[in-house]
Amino acid sequence: MREKPLLTIIVPCYNEEEVLAETMKQLGTILQDMKEKMMIQEASDLLFVDDGSKDRTWEIIEIASEQQPYINGVKLSRNFGHQNALLAGMKTAEGRADCIISIDSDLQDDVNVIPDFVEKYREGYEVVYGIRDERKTDTRFKRNSAHLFYSMMGKFGIHLIPDHADYRLLGRMALQEMNLFPENNIFLRGIVPLIGFKSEKVYYHRKERFAGESKYPLKKMLAFAADGLTSFSVAPIRLVTGLGGLMFVIAIIIGIYTFVQHLSGTAENGWSSLMLSIWVIGGVQMVSLGVVGEYIGRIYSEVKHRPRFIVEKDSYDER
Ligand code: UDP
Ligand code: MG
């Protein structure tokens, strides 16, 4: 069993004035409760990250942080998006907290499982994923389509944890490694499984938003999905190469066909040469594009400067 940790709960907020008071109340209660039960250290806190809100969000955070010692805030200079707001919180907590939990500010994720997260951490897990279990009550169609999505992403080489969003606990080690992924378009959900370490899942029921409306309109959601795909996979580039190859094969078939027509004398003058050049040149162009794409893909994965390995333990440590 690990020592009781210093926990920081990170809450990204974008125009959340309607829910914030309630969120502070519920998270505050849970936090005090865990302190009384000696599960976490007295200095454990809530860290609200204001992601450039245009409403009273920051005011609320500022006032609360003056009144309550366990409430802290970070204000970003403009709207950087959910993932970056989370990252800002994680960077701020790094070095101070033994573990962090990230949770949305809208109370959709059940706050009552937070003690379970901490419990798992103390049992030695470095990463704890919050998993929605309402799929049990979902229609079969919804369940199947979600599973199809996860298995397709898997085929692209992106291994996501099914039914997990950004409700998770990270221990100090995981947090440090996480902050070593310096890419700009970060997709945390895809990165966390990459860092490894001992991980565990906690199931919870996802509710409706407590108040206000979703800050993720369809446009942002599509951009998010595209980010996820392109920052983890060169599969789209491979697709072009594949198409080129396919065109080449078609070119050969059409070539034979054209040749036969030419020999049998049924072809119009000039038709054969035109037909051949269209397909051969097309195929060559496609393959070349794919080759160029491969190199760009490589440059792309190099410039991300992701760590090549992550050490969990070594025997030098203990000496
Ligand atoms: N959020 C943020 N920056 C943004 C958009 C959203 O910090 O640009 C926060 C938001 O305040 C909330 C969390 O990210 O705490 C998830 O957003 P939301 O609940 O609107 O998304 P949904 O649950 O509808 O997918
Ligand atoms: Mg939400």
mmCIF file of N, CA, C and O and ligand atoms in Angstrom, residues 12-14 16 51 79 81-82 85 104-106 108 206 209 214-216 220, ligand 1:
data_model
loop_
_atom_site.group_PDB
_atom_site.id
_atom_site.type_symbol
_atom_site.label_atom_id
_atom_site.label_comp_id
_atom_site.label_asym_id
_atom_site.label_seq_id
_atom_site.Cartn_x
_atom_site.Cartn_y
_atom_site.Cartn_z
ATOM 1 N N PRO A 12 -10.919 21.414 -16.264
ATOM 2 C CA PRO A 12 -10.906 22.442 -17.305
ATOM 3 C C PRO A 12 -12.298 23.072 -17.436
ATOM 4 O O PRO A 12 -13.304 22.366 -17.372
ATOM 5 N N CYS A 13 -12.350 24.397 -17.598
ATOM 6 C CA CYS A 13 -13.656 25.077 -17.671
ATOM 7 C C CYS A 13 -13.686 26.074 -18.813
ATOM 8 O O CYS A 13 -12.800 26.923 -18.920
ATOM 9 N N TYR A 14 -14.686 25.989 -19.632
ATOM 10 C CA TYR A 14 -14.876 26.972 -20.691
ATOM 11 C C TYR A 14 -16.321 27.456 -20.648
ATOM 12 O O TYR A 14 -17.230 26.683 -20.927
ATOM 13 N N GLU A 16 -18.333 28.121 -18.068
ATOM 14 C CA GLU A 16 -19.088 27.208 -17.214
ATOM 15 C C GLU A 16 -19.698 27.892 -15.995
ATOM 16 O O GLU A 16 -19.884 27.271 -14.960
ATOM 17 N N ASP A 51 -10.225 28.112 -19.462
ATOM 18 C CA ASP A 51 -9.738 28.053 -20.839
ATOM 19 C C ASP A 51 -10.255 29.261 -21.638
ATOM 20 O O ASP A 51 -10.972 29.113 -22.610
ATOM 21 N N ASN A 79 -8.899 30.979 -25.439
ATOM 22 C CA ASN A 79 -9.413 29.623 -25.543
ATOM 23 C C ASN A 79 -8.432 28.741 -26.323
ATOM 24 O O ASN A 79 -8.184 28.964 -27.510
ATOM 25 N N GLY A 81 -8.673 25.266 -26.102
ATOM 26 C CA GLY A 81 -9.285 23.959 -26.299
ATOM 27 C C GLY A 81 -9.088 23.044 -25.102
ATOM 28 O O GLY A 81 -8.107 23.153 -24.365
ATOM 29 N N HIS A 82 -10.043 22.164 -24.945
ATOM 30 C CA HIS A 82 -10.115 21.240 -23.822
ATOM 31 C C HIS A 82 -8.788 20.524 -23.521
ATOM 32 O O HIS A 82 -8.288 20.539 -22.396
ATOM 33 N N ALA A 85 -6.122 22.804 -22.240
ATOM 34 C CA ALA A 85 -6.445 23.282 -20.895
ATOM 35 C C ALA A 85 -6.063 22.198 -19.877
ATOM 36 O O ALA A 85 -5.466 22.482 -18.834
ATOM 37 N N ASP A 104 -14.243 16.580 -16.142
ATOM 38 C CA ASP A 104 -14.947 17.705 -16.761
ATOM 39 C C ASP A 104 -15.671 18.508 -15.693
ATOM 40 O O ASP A 104 -16.022 17.986 -14.640
ATOM 41 N N SER A 105 -15.933 19.763 -16.010
ATOM 42 C CA SER A 105 -16.559 20.623 -15.007
ATOM 43 C C SER A 105 -18.083 20.476 -14.974
ATOM 44 O O SER A 105 -18.734 21.026 -14.106
ATOM 45 N N ASP A 106 -18.653 19.739 -15.913
ATOM 46 C CA ASP A 106 -20.121 19.741 -16.029
ATOM 47 C C ASP A 106 -20.814 18.654 -15.202
ATOM 48 O O ASP A 106 -22.012 18.446 -15.331
ATOM 49 N N GLN A 108 -20.840 15.521 -15.495
ATOM 50 C CA GLN A 108 -21.364 14.366 -16.234
ATOM 51 C C GLN A 108 -20.735 13.079 -15.717
ATOM 52 O O GLN A 108 -21.351 12.029 -15.727
ATOM 53 N N ARG A 206 -22.391 7.590 -16.630
ATOM 54 C CA ARG A 206 -22.296 8.954 -17.141
ATOM 55 C C ARG A 206 -23.664 9.608 -17.185
ATOM 56 O O ARG A 206 -24.605 9.046 -17.725
ATOM 57 N N ARG A 209 -25.441 16.521 -18.571
ATOM 58 C CA ARG A 209 -24.795 17.734 -18.103
ATOM 59 C C ARG A 209 -25.619 18.354 -16.982
ATOM 60 O O ARG A 209 -26.836 18.421 -17.087
ATOM 61 N N SER A 214 -23.321 21.797 -24.068
ATOM 62 C CA SER A 214 -22.038 21.223 -24.463
ATOM 63 C C SER A 214 -21.152 22.270 -25.121
ATOM 64 O O SER A 214 -21.609 23.080 -25.907
ATOM 65 N N LYS A 215 -19.875 22.278 -24.741
ATOM 66 C CA LYS A 215 -18.924 23.195 -25.356
ATOM 67 C C LYS A 215 -18.215 22.507 -26.518
ATOM 68 O O LYS A 215 -17.215 22.981 -27.016
ATOM 69 N N TYR A 216 -18.755 21.379 -26.901
ATOM 70 C CA TYR A 216 -18.190 20.627 -28.019
ATOM 71 C C TYR A 216 -19.200 20.529 -29.149
ATOM 72 O O TYR A 216 -19.840 19.516 -29.315
ATOM 73 N N LYS A 220 -16.268 21.122 -33.595
ATOM 74 C CA LYS A 220 -15.119 20.836 -32.740
ATOM 75 C C LYS A 220 -14.896 19.332 -32.609
ATOM 76 O O LYS A 220 -13.780 18.857 -32.522
HETATM 77 N N1 UDP B 1 -13.787 22.736 -22.359
HETATM 78 C C1 UDP B 1 -12.637 23.520 -22.359
HETATM 79 N N2 UDP B 1 -12.297 24.201 -23.508
HETATM 80 C C2 UDP B 1 -13.055 24.127 -24.659
HETATM 81 C C3 UDP B 1 -14.192 23.284 -24.655
HETATM 82 C C4 UDP B 1 -14.526 22.608 -23.494
HETATM 83 O O1 UDP B 1 -11.930 23.623 -21.361
HETATM 84 O O2 UDP B 1 -12.698 24.769 -25.644
HETATM 85 C C5 UDP B 1 -14.145 21.997 -21.122
HETATM 86 C C6 UDP B 1 -15.567 22.188 -20.649
HETATM 87 O O3 UDP B 1 -15.680 23.308 -19.815
HETATM 88 C C7 UDP B 1 -15.830 20.893 -19.910
HETATM 89 C C8 UDP B 1 -14.989 19.879 -20.676
HETATM 90 O O4 UDP B 1 -14.044 20.629 -21.414
HETATM 91 O O5 UDP B 1 -15.347 20.931 -18.591
HETATM 92 C C9 UDP B 1 -15.837 19.005 -21.596
HETATM 93 O O6 UDP B 1 -16.653 19.807 -22.402
HETATM 94 P P1 UDP B 1 -18.187 19.495 -22.648
HETATM 95 O O7 UDP B 1 -18.818 18.979 -21.402
HETATM 96 O O8 UDP B 1 -18.824 20.710 -23.242
HETATM 97 O O9 UDP B 1 -18.107 18.349 -23.726
HETATM 98 P P2 UDP B 1 -19.110 17.097 -23.893
HETATM 99 O O10 UDP B 1 -19.252 16.456 -22.543
HETATM 100 O O11 UDP B 1 -20.374 17.659 -24.398
HETATM 101 O O12 UDP B 1 -18.408 16.207 -24.877
#
